[in-house]
Amino acid sequence: MATKPPASDIDEARLRVSHPKRVAVGVPAVMHALEISYEQMGVARSVQTLLRVNQKDGFDCPGCAWPEEDKRHLAEFCENGAKAVAEEATLRRVGPEFFAEHSIEDLNGHDDYWLGQQGRLTHPMVLDEGATHYRPISWDDALSEIADHLQALDDPDEATFYTSGRTSNEAAFLYQLLVRGFGTNNLPDCSNMCHESSGSALNETLGIGKGTVSIDDIHEADLLIVAGQNPGTNHPRMLSALEKAKSRGARIIAVNPLPEAGLVRFENPQTVKGVLLGGTKLADRFVQIRLGGDQALFQAIGKHILEQDAAGAGIVDHDFIAEHTDGFDAYRQAMADVPWRELVAATGIPEKKLRAIADEVVRAKATIVCWAMGLTQHKHSVPTLRDVVNVLLLQGNIGRAGAGVCPVRGHSNVQGDRTMGIYEKPAEAFLAALDEEFSFTAPREQGYDTVEAIRAMRDGKTRFFMGMGGNFVSATPDTEVVEDAMRRVDLTVQVSTKLNRSHVVTGKRAIILPVLGRTDRDRRGGREQRVTVEDSMGAVHSSRGRLAPPSEDMLSEVAILARLCGMLFAPGAEPVEAPSHDGHPERGQAERPAGEAADAAEARGVPHADWEALETDYALIRTHIQNVVPGFDDFEQRIDKGRTLHLPNGPRDARRFATASGKARFTANPLEYPRIPRGRLLLQTLRSHDQYNTTVYGEDDRYRGIRHGRRVVLVNQHDIAELGFAEGDVVDLVSEWAGPDGAFQERRASEFRIVAYRTPRGNAAAYYPETNVLVPLDSVADVSGTPTSKSVIVRLERRADD
Ligand SMILES: Nc1nc2c(c(=O)[nH]1)N[C@H]1C(S)=C(S)[C@@H](COP(=O)(O)OP(=O)(O)OC[C@H]3O[C@@H](n4cnc5c(=O)[nH]c(N)nc54)[C@H](O)[C@@H]3O)O[C@H]1N2
Ligand SMILES: Nc1nc2c(c(=O)[nH]1)N[C@H]1C(S)=C(S)[C@@H](COP(=O)(O)OP(=O)(O)OC[C@H]3O[C@@H](n4cnc5c(=O)[nH]c(N)nc54)[C@H](O)[C@@H]3O)O[C@H]1N2
Ligand SMILES: [Mo]
């Protein structure tokens, strides 16, 4: 099967800029997907693989978490889903010979595109302290070393265990059990950088950390507000659902600083209309908002609705408010007090237009608000999302058909991972059930989230780091700080499918464990195993890979974790304790006297389960899940029948709100929005069309008219002129930030080409992860702690050599 050899690093000198597209998807998208698939997999494997994506007996697409429609198309995938699959199902391999050929220094000289292109990891590898190259290691040696290292720590909190959202439910459940059995809640995950703000706001106000709509609700909505999201690139299958809603008469309002292609017009490649008739115009109204202006927009909507209601329009659902909510009076007062002038300044939208948008909400019989990173990655994201909830509560738009909140999740199982307990702040009810099921006592103290984990590494408090998937070094903010922090850790372990930066920027010693992905056949204990995942709308279904694994020498995530649990918790294994601190006198961090740590470990005990059996029969893990997590009754029988399990959702199912007061909560939030100093720009860091987070698929951002390059900064043409630059100039981006102590800090990302783009005045955009170096570690959202990747103050600086 012929595949093309990997391409070289991106040569930014070849960059070409043309007009952005107005239409998303269509036939060019399908052609591009097939091209990438053929390059990575050859033709036969491409066809075999792509036909299985999201089919009832196939595998769950690793591309995104948007749910499947009940009636599935033969090819239930999209361009970017196909690219995600091709990345994993590639025939290229990274084995021992590759690592013998390339030193760490050599690998570090390549960009993320080149690293990701090299292929699938096939063999466990270790990097000895001070070594220039990784060398092969056996599974037994690698896993024993990890277990020994953990056992030798002074305190379980010296270990941190990261998770990215592709991990299956079964693996996630075992992983959190391993970590809690070991004695810590240090379980940071990619969600901390993603929808944590949604979880925080929704938990407080609705008593659930997830959305409250199903796919049917999307189809039945009367009005869909899609804010801070670029579905044409990041959730292309969502466009089909929006198209369906539209065909039933729904209106769509897109709220975005950028006129993103998919939101404007969509050509469905699976319908004749899409292919031949130029597709559907999706957004009825495009609201070009300033970065960080969404709280003001939703306050404006709320204010207008309340004003109209007071004037006798009868549009507020007072019965719903009286029966199901609290806090209304304070919210009403706050909206009366907030001046229109401020709302206009924050959004950049005139009052008349704000009122016209609000009138659309007034008229709609059922409204859904969908959002993604444009709303979650700001300092004031949590209050912004509370104000989204306020607006929906006004008209009783929670817990009825066609209405509700719809945070559109990113990674294909990021929501399931949280349901399985991957969370640094676990709920007491979950821990109590875990204790009962496995006869031990899980730790109660909160663990580190992602930003806290980096601080702990930086401060020398972390001696062990394990990544269950993901690319911690490239995905997190403040790249230089993170790289130094990572290098301080004694042992770093990455469980991965593909090569990435986190394999070359490592702790003093590093282990790579290659792992099976979604598309790979997983045979254990003489039978094919399946796993389960949960989509963005709380529906759980099974996934089974069909392709021959990249090598015979690979394990599944479940197998790795079950073996580690066996080593740490099998009868005779002692819980981690601190016999003495003599082994590490230089660390001087004997925070807990040794005796106390030993007593704590003794009291905790270890989880009890038949670890070997779990490794060879994943159904047994599902039984444990069913016993611990509510909503999984008859789990195995239901997935046997190919059914989807719809997890219980109090607000949606019965207008039941598990908040402190038992009611949905209106909140009064002071208006916040970013202030941009003169001569500076507010930068958002976002995804191109050819990448999956830190994995760069290709060199183009087709819809935005950027080809053969990624180091671009999109700026309004008037700002370019006013700042004294010209289109095409190459500049450094310098971020400016006053830290928590008030001290001024600068960070630099070098050599970005200026591109004139339709972004609001004062706002700019550039790709992540190249710009993560600009995001200060301590610049996080209030309450949720999410890095503020969508609001970084920068100045453009002419390069000295120009
Ligand atoms: N192909 C592909 N699919 C993916 C991913 C991928 O990288 N590639 N990543 C997955 C993951 S983990 C996630 S979380 C999702 C991410 O999905 P998105 O959130 O769509 O991803 P971003 O590229 O960060 O885009 C942010 C969007 O919000 C807009 N925006 C930025 N700031 C603001 C603001 O202040 N207000 C408003 N209203 N809009 C704003 C931007 O202009 C942009 O359109 O996609 C998932 N799916
Ligand atoms: N500046 C800025 N930073 C951001 C964001 C932003 O918008 N701007 N977005 C944030 C968001 S929303 C997210 S979700 C994070 C993403 O953060 P991560 O989830 O940590 O990053 P990914 O790039 O998705 O991880 C890719 C790696 O996962 C591994 N992998 C893929 N599939 C599997 C699998 O099935 N099993 C295992 N074990 N490994 C696998 C591969 O080795 C691959 O190299 O980044 C965040 N960082
Ligand atoms: Mo994400």
mmCIF file with all atom_site columns, N, CA, C and O in Angstrom, residues 99-134:
data_model
loop_
_atom_site.group_PDB
_atom_site.id
_atom_site.type_symbol
_atom_site.label_atom_id
_atom_site.label_alt_id
_atom_site.label_comp_id
_atom_site.label_asym_id
_atom_site.label_entity_id
_atom_site.label_seq_id
_atom_site.pdbx_PDB_ins_code
_atom_site.Cartn_x
_atom_site.Cartn_y
_atom_site.Cartn_z
_atom_site.occupancy
_atom_site.B_iso_or_equiv
_atom_site.pdbx_formal_charge
_atom_site.auth_seq_id
_atom_site.auth_comp_id
_atom_site.auth_asym_id
_atom_site.auth_atom_id
_atom_site.pdbx_PDB_model_num
ATOM 1   N N  . PHE A 1 99  ? 14.206 6.163  16.418 1.00 0.00 ? 99  PHE A N  1
ATOM 2   C CA . PHE A 1 99  ? 14.824 6.834  17.575 1.00 0.00 ? 99  PHE A CA 1
ATOM 3   C C  . PHE A 1 99  ? 16.348 6.674  17.576 1.00 0.00 ? 99  PHE A C  1
ATOM 4   O O  . PHE A 1 99  ? 17.059 7.520  18.111 1.00 0.00 ? 99  PHE A O  1
ATOM 5   N N  . ALA A 1 100 ? 16.845 5.575  16.982 1.00 0.00 ? 100 ALA A N  1
ATOM 6   C CA . ALA A 1 100 ? 18.301 5.407  16.893 1.00 0.00 ? 100 ALA A CA 1
ATOM 7   C C  . ALA A 1 100 ? 18.870 6.448  15.935 1.00 0.00 ? 100 ALA A C  1
ATOM 8   O O  . ALA A 1 100 ? 19.961 6.973  16.120 1.00 0.00 ? 100 ALA A O  1
ATOM 9   N N  . GLU A 1 101 ? 18.078 6.768  14.915 1.00 0.00 ? 101 GLU A N  1
ATOM 10  C CA . GLU A 1 101 ? 18.553 7.698  13.890 1.00 0.00 ? 101 GLU A CA 1
ATOM 11  C C  . GLU A 1 101 ? 18.491 9.159  14.368 1.00 0.00 ? 101 GLU A C  1
ATOM 12  O O  . GLU A 1 101 ? 19.347 9.960  14.044 1.00 0.00 ? 101 GLU A O  1
ATOM 13  N N  . HIS A 1 102 ? 17.436 9.496  15.145 1.00 0.00 ? 102 HIS A N  1
ATOM 14  C CA . HIS A 1 102 ? 17.221 10.901 15.503 1.00 0.00 ? 102 HIS A CA 1
ATOM 15  C C  . HIS A 1 102 ? 17.515 11.157 16.974 1.00 0.00 ? 102 HIS A C  1
ATOM 16  O O  . HIS A 1 102 ? 16.880 10.569 17.852 1.00 0.00 ? 102 HIS A O  1
ATOM 17  N N  . SER A 1 103 ? 18.440 12.059 17.238 1.00 0.00 ? 103 SER A N  1
ATOM 18  C CA . SER A 1 103 ? 18.716 12.434 18.629 1.00 0.00 ? 103 SER A CA 1
ATOM 19  C C  . SER A 1 103 ? 17.597 13.357 19.120 1.00 0.00 ? 103 SER A C  1
ATOM 20  O O  . SER A 1 103 ? 16.832 13.906 18.322 1.00 0.00 ? 103 SER A O  1
ATOM 21  N N  . ILE A 1 104 ? 17.526 13.551 20.415 1.00 0.00 ? 104 ILE A N  1
ATOM 22  C CA . ILE A 1 104 ? 16.544 14.465 20.996 1.00 0.00 ? 104 ILE A CA 1
ATOM 23  C C  . ILE A 1 104 ? 16.752 15.873 20.453 1.00 0.00 ? 104 ILE A C  1
ATOM 24  O O  . ILE A 1 104 ? 15.805 16.584 20.116 1.00 0.00 ? 104 ILE A O  1
ATOM 25  N N  . GLU A 1 105 ? 18.010 16.256 20.334 1.00 0.00 ? 105 GLU A N  1
ATOM 26  C CA . GLU A 1 105 ? 18.316 17.584 19.824 1.00 0.00 ? 105 GLU A CA 1
ATOM 27  C C  . GLU A 1 105 ? 17.799 17.745 18.400 1.00 0.00 ? 105 GLU A C  1
ATOM 28  O O  . GLU A 1 105 ? 17.190 18.760 18.038 1.00 0.00 ? 105 GLU A O  1
ATOM 29  N N  . ASP A 1 106 ? 18.025 16.728 17.602 1.00 0.00 ? 106 ASP A N  1
ATOM 30  C CA . ASP A 1 106 ? 17.558 16.728 16.219 1.00 0.00 ? 106 ASP A CA 1
ATOM 31  C C  . ASP A 1 106 ? 16.020 16.853 16.186 1.00 0.00 ? 106 ASP A C  1
ATOM 32  O O  . ASP A 1 106 ? 15.454 17.703 15.486 1.00 0.00 ? 106 ASP A O  1
ATOM 33  N N  . LEU A 1 107 ? 15.348 16.032 16.993 1.00 0.00 ? 107 LEU A N  1
ATOM 34  C CA . LEU A 1 107 ? 13.874 16.053 16.996 1.00 0.00 ? 107 LEU A CA 1
ATOM 35  C C  . LEU A 1 107 ? 13.358 17.415 17.441 1.00 0.00 ? 107 LEU A C  1
ATOM 36  O O  . LEU A 1 107 ? 12.376 17.936 16.904 1.00 0.00 ? 107 LEU A O  1
ATOM 37  N N  . ASN A 1 108 ? 14.034 17.995 18.414 1.00 0.00 ? 108 ASN A N  1
ATOM 38  C CA . ASN A 1 108 ? 13.586 19.289 18.929 1.00 0.00 ? 108 ASN A CA 1
ATOM 39  C C  . ASN A 1 108 ? 13.738 20.416 17.912 1.00 0.00 ? 108 ASN A C  1
ATOM 40  O O  . ASN A 1 108 ? 13.103 21.456 18.023 1.00 0.00 ? 108 ASN A O  1
ATOM 41  N N  . GLY A 1 109 ? 14.592 20.174 16.907 1.00 0.00 ? 109 GLY A N  1
ATOM 42  C CA . GLY A 1 109 ? 14.770 21.182 15.870 1.00 0.00 ? 109 GLY A CA 1
ATOM 43  C C  . GLY A 1 109 ? 13.642 21.190 14.846 1.00 0.00 ? 109 GLY A C  1
ATOM 44  O O  . GLY A 1 109 ? 13.563 22.076 14.009 1.00 0.00 ? 109 GLY A O  1
ATOM 45  N N  . HIS A 1 110 ? 12.767 20.188 14.902 1.00 0.00 ? 110 HIS A N  1
ATOM 46  C CA . HIS A 1 110 ? 11.666 20.115 13.938 1.00 0.00 ? 110 HIS A CA 1
ATOM 47  C C  . HIS A 1 110 ? 10.389 20.733 14.493 1.00 0.00 ? 110 HIS A C  1
ATOM 48  O O  . HIS A 1 110 ? 10.208 20.811 15.706 1.00 0.00 ? 110 HIS A O  1
ATOM 49  N N  . ASP A 1 111 ? 9.508  21.134 13.584 1.00 0.00 ? 111 ASP A N  1
ATOM 50  C CA . ASP A 1 111 ? 8.248  21.724 14.048 1.00 0.00 ? 111 ASP A CA 1
ATOM 51  C C  . ASP A 1 111 ? 7.213  20.632 14.368 1.00 0.00 ? 111 ASP A C  1
ATOM 52  O O  . ASP A 1 111 ? 7.440  19.440 14.109 1.00 0.00 ? 111 ASP A O  1
ATOM 53  N N  . ASP A 1 112 ? 6.073  21.067 14.923 1.00 0.00 ? 112 ASP A N  1
ATOM 54  C CA . ASP A 1 112 ? 5.047  20.107 15.353 1.00 0.00 ? 112 ASP A CA 1
ATOM 55  C C  . ASP A 1 112 ? 4.482  19.335 14.156 1.00 0.00 ? 112 ASP A C  1
ATOM 56  O O  . ASP A 1 112 ? 4.088  18.177 14.280 1.00 0.00 ? 112 ASP A O  1
ATOM 57  N N  . TYR A 1 113 ? 4.431  19.998 13.007 1.00 0.00 ? 113 TYR A N  1
ATOM 58  C CA . TYR A 1 113 ? 3.934  19.357 11.786 1.00 0.00 ? 113 TYR A CA 1
ATOM 59  C C  . TYR A 1 113 ? 4.806  18.146 11.455 1.00 0.00 ? 113 TYR A C  1
ATOM 60  O O  . TYR A 1 113 ? 4.325  17.030 11.281 1.00 0.00 ? 113 TYR A O  1
ATOM 61  N N  . TRP A 1 114 ? 6.109  18.370 11.424 1.00 0.00 ? 114 TRP A N  1
ATOM 62  C CA . TRP A 1 114 ? 7.040  17.296 11.078 1.00 0.00 ? 114 TRP A CA 1
ATOM 63  C C  . TRP A 1 114 ? 6.944  16.152 12.108 1.00 0.00 ? 114 TRP A C  1
ATOM 64  O O  . TRP A 1 114 ? 6.864  14.982 11.745 1.00 0.00 ? 114 TRP A O  1
ATOM 65  N N  . LEU A 1 115 ? 6.925  16.512 13.384 1.00 0.00 ? 115 LEU A N  1
ATOM 66  C CA . LEU A 1 115 ? 6.881  15.471 14.428 1.00 0.00 ? 115 LEU A CA 1
ATOM 67  C C  . LEU A 1 115 ? 5.652  14.580 14.243 1.00 0.00 ? 115 LEU A C  1
ATOM 68  O O  . LEU A 1 115 ? 5.744  13.354 14.234 1.00 0.00 ? 115 LEU A O  1
ATOM 69  N N  . GLY A 1 116 ? 4.500  15.215 14.053 1.00 0.00 ? 116 GLY A N  1
ATOM 70  C CA . GLY A 1 116 ? 3.255  14.467 13.944 1.00 0.00 ? 116 GLY A CA 1
ATOM 71  C C  . GLY A 1 116 ? 3.185  13.610 12.693 1.00 0.00 ? 116 GLY A C  1
ATOM 72  O O  . GLY A 1 116 ? 2.525  12.577 12.663 1.00 0.00 ? 116 GLY A O  1
ATOM 73  N N  . GLN A 1 117 ? 3.872  14.061 11.661 1.00 0.00 ? 117 GLN A N  1
ATOM 74  C CA . GLN A 1 117 ? 3.843  13.358 10.377 1.00 0.00 ? 117 GLN A CA 1
ATOM 75  C C  . GLN A 1 117 ? 4.599  12.041 10.375 1.00 0.00 ? 117 GLN A C  1
ATOM 76  O O  . GLN A 1 117 ? 4.480  11.264 9.438  1.00 0.00 ? 117 GLN A O  1
ATOM 77  N N  . GLN A 1 118 ? 5.451  11.824 11.381 1.00 0.00 ? 118 GLN A N  1
ATOM 78  C CA . GLN A 1 118 ? 6.362  10.677 11.290 1.00 0.00 ? 118 GLN A CA 1
ATOM 79  C C  . GLN A 1 118 ? 5.642  9.339  11.431 1.00 0.00 ? 118 GLN A C  1
ATOM 80  O O  . GLN A 1 118 ? 6.145  8.330  10.986 1.00 0.00 ? 118 GLN A O  1
ATOM 81  N N  . GLY A 1 119 ? 4.487  9.331  12.064 1.00 0.00 ? 119 GLY A N  1
ATOM 82  C CA . GLY A 1 119 ? 3.722  8.087  12.096 1.00 0.00 ? 119 GLY A CA 1
ATOM 83  C C  . GLY A 1 119 ? 3.423  7.601  13.501 1.00 0.00 ? 119 GLY A C  1
ATOM 84  O O  . GLY A 1 119 ? 3.606  8.336  14.482 1.00 0.00 ? 119 GLY A O  1
ATOM 85  N N  . ARG A 1 120 ? 2.942  6.359  13.587 1.00 0.00 ? 120 ARG A N  1
ATOM 86  C CA . ARG A 1 120 ? 2.522  5.794  14.867 1.00 0.00 ? 120 ARG A CA 1
ATOM 87  C C  . ARG A 1 120 ? 3.709  5.248  15.653 1.00 0.00 ? 120 ARG A C  1
ATOM 88  O O  . ARG A 1 120 ? 4.592  4.575  15.124 1.00 0.00 ? 120 ARG A O  1
ATOM 89  N N  . LEU A 1 121 ? 3.692  5.501  16.944 1.00 0.00 ? 121 LEU A N  1
ATOM 90  C CA . LEU A 1 121 ? 4.677  4.930  17.861 1.00 0.00 ? 121 LEU A CA 1
ATOM 91  C C  . LEU A 1 121 ? 4.386  3.433  18.004 1.00 0.00 ? 121 LEU A C  1
ATOM 92  O O  . LEU A 1 121 ? 3.218  3.043  18.105 1.00 0.00 ? 121 LEU A O  1
ATOM 93  N N  . THR A 1 122 ? 5.431  2.615  18.001 1.00 0.00 ? 122 THR A N  1
ATOM 94  C CA . THR A 1 122 ? 5.183  1.162  17.997 1.00 0.00 ? 122 THR A CA 1
ATOM 95  C C  . THR A 1 122 ? 5.852  0.405  19.134 1.00 0.00 ? 122 THR A C  1
ATOM 96  O O  . THR A 1 122 ? 5.571  -0.764 19.346 1.00 0.00 ? 122 THR A O  1
ATOM 97  N N  . HIS A 1 123 ? 6.768  1.035  19.859 1.00 0.00 ? 123 HIS A N  1
ATOM 98  C CA . HIS A 1 123 ? 7.563  0.262  20.818 1.00 0.00 ? 123 HIS A CA 1
ATOM 99  C C  . HIS A 1 123 ? 7.818  1.106  22.065 1.00 0.00 ? 123 HIS A C  1
ATOM 100 O O  . HIS A 1 123 ? 8.092  2.296  21.936 1.00 0.00 ? 123 HIS A O  1
ATOM 101 N N  . PRO A 1 124 ? 7.739  0.507  23.257 1.00 0.00 ? 124 PRO A N  1
ATOM 102 C CA . PRO A 1 124 ? 8.073  1.292  24.455 1.00 0.00 ? 124 PRO A CA 1
ATOM 103 C C  . PRO A 1 124 ? 9.537  1.746  24.376 1.00 0.00 ? 124 PRO A C  1
ATOM 104 O O  . PRO A 1 124 ? 10.404 0.973  23.962 1.00 0.00 ? 124 PRO A O  1
ATOM 105 N N  . MET A 1 125 ? 9.769  2.983  24.751 1.00 0.00 ? 125 MET A N  1
ATOM 106 C CA . MET A 1 125 ? 11.118 3.554  24.652 1.00 0.00 ? 125 MET A CA 1
ATOM 107 C C  . MET A 1 125 ? 11.445 4.264  25.958 1.00 0.00 ? 125 MET A C  1
ATOM 108 O O  . MET A 1 125 ? 10.544 4.751  26.647 1.00 0.00 ? 125 MET A O  1
ATOM 109 N N  . VAL A 1 126 ? 12.737 4.327  26.273 1.00 0.00 ? 126 VAL A N  1
ATOM 110 C CA . VAL A 1 126 ? 13.150 5.066  27.467 1.00 0.00 ? 126 VAL A CA 1
ATOM 111 C C  . VAL A 1 126 ? 14.293 6.007  27.112 1.00 0.00 ? 126 VAL A C  1
ATOM 112 O O  . VAL A 1 126 ? 15.124 5.684  26.264 1.00 0.00 ? 126 VAL A O  1
ATOM 113 N N  . LEU A 1 127 ? 14.292 7.160  27.742 1.00 0.00 ? 127 LEU A N  1
ATOM 114 C CA . LEU A 1 127 ? 15.385 8.119  27.590 1.00 0.00 ? 127 LEU A CA 1
ATOM 115 C C  . LEU A 1 127 ? 16.096 8.191  28.935 1.00 0.00 ? 127 LEU A C  1
ATOM 116 O O  . LEU A 1 127 ? 15.542 8.696  29.914 1.00 0.00 ? 127 LEU A O  1
ATOM 117 N N  . ASP A 1 128 ? 17.314 7.639  28.988 1.00 0.00 ? 128 ASP A N  1
ATOM 118 C CA . ASP A 1 128 ? 18.060 7.659  30.256 1.00 0.00 ? 128 ASP A CA 1
ATOM 119 C C  . ASP A 1 128 ? 18.517 9.077  30.563 1.00 0.00 ? 128 ASP A C  1
ATOM 120 O O  . ASP A 1 128 ? 18.706 9.882  29.652 1.00 0.00 ? 128 ASP A O  1
ATOM 121 N N  . GLU A 1 129 ? 18.751 9.338  31.845 1.00 0.00 ? 129 GLU A N  1
ATOM 122 C CA . GLU A 1 129 ? 19.183 10.685 32.223 1.00 0.00 ? 129 GLU A CA 1
ATOM 123 C C  . GLU A 1 129 ? 20.477 11.044 31.485 1.00 0.00 ? 129 GLU A C  1
ATOM 124 O O  . GLU A 1 129 ? 21.423 10.263 31.457 1.00 0.00 ? 129 GLU A O  1
ATOM 125 N N  . GLY A 1 130 ? 20.492 12.171 30.842 1.00 0.00 ? 130 GLY A N  1
ATOM 126 C CA . GLY A 1 130 ? 21.697 12.629 30.131 1.00 0.00 ? 130 GLY A CA 1
ATOM 127 C C  . GLY A 1 130 ? 21.896 12.014 28.753 1.00 0.00 ? 130 GLY A C  1
ATOM 128 O O  . GLY A 1 130 ? 22.812 12.395 28.035 1.00 0.00 ? 130 GLY A O  1
ATOM 129 N N  . ALA A 1 131 ? 21.048 11.039 28.367 1.00 0.00 ? 131 ALA A N  1
ATOM 130 C CA . ALA A 1 131 ? 21.247 10.365 27.070 1.00 0.00 ? 131 ALA A CA 1
ATOM 131 C C  . ALA A 1 131 ? 20.833 11.280 25.919 1.00 0.00 ? 131 ALA A C  1
ATOM 132 O O  . ALA A 1 131 ? 20.026 12.186 26.079 1.00 0.00 ? 131 ALA A O  1
ATOM 133 N N  . THR A 1 132 ? 21.398 11.019 24.743 1.00 0.00 ? 132 THR A N  1
ATOM 134 C CA . THR A 1 132 ? 21.047 11.813 23.567 1.00 0.00 ? 132 THR A CA 1
ATOM 135 C C  . THR A 1 132 ? 19.925 11.157 22.768 1.00 0.00 ? 132 THR A C  1
ATOM 136 O O  . THR A 1 132 ? 19.276 11.811 21.962 1.00 0.00 ? 132 THR A O  1
ATOM 137 N N  . HIS A 1 133 ? 19.727 9.849  22.931 1.00 0.00 ? 133 HIS A N  1
ATOM 138 C CA . HIS A 1 133 ? 18.729 9.119  22.146 1.00 0.00 ? 133 HIS A CA 1
ATOM 139 C C  . HIS A 1 133 ? 17.849 8.263  23.061 1.00 0.00 ? 133 HIS A C  1
ATOM 140 O O  . HIS A 1 133 ? 18.321 7.764  24.083 1.00 0.00 ? 133 HIS A O  1
ATOM 141 N N  . TYR A 1 134 ? 16.599 8.057  22.650 1.00 0.00 ? 134 TYR A N  1
ATOM 142 C CA . TYR A 1 134 ? 15.763 7.047  23.311 1.00 0.00 ? 134 TYR A CA 1
ATOM 143 C C  . TYR A 1 134 ? 16.297 5.660  22.945 1.00 0.00 ? 134 TYR A C  1
ATOM 144 O O  . TYR A 1 134 ? 16.838 5.478  21.858 1.00 0.00 ? 134 TYR A O  1
#
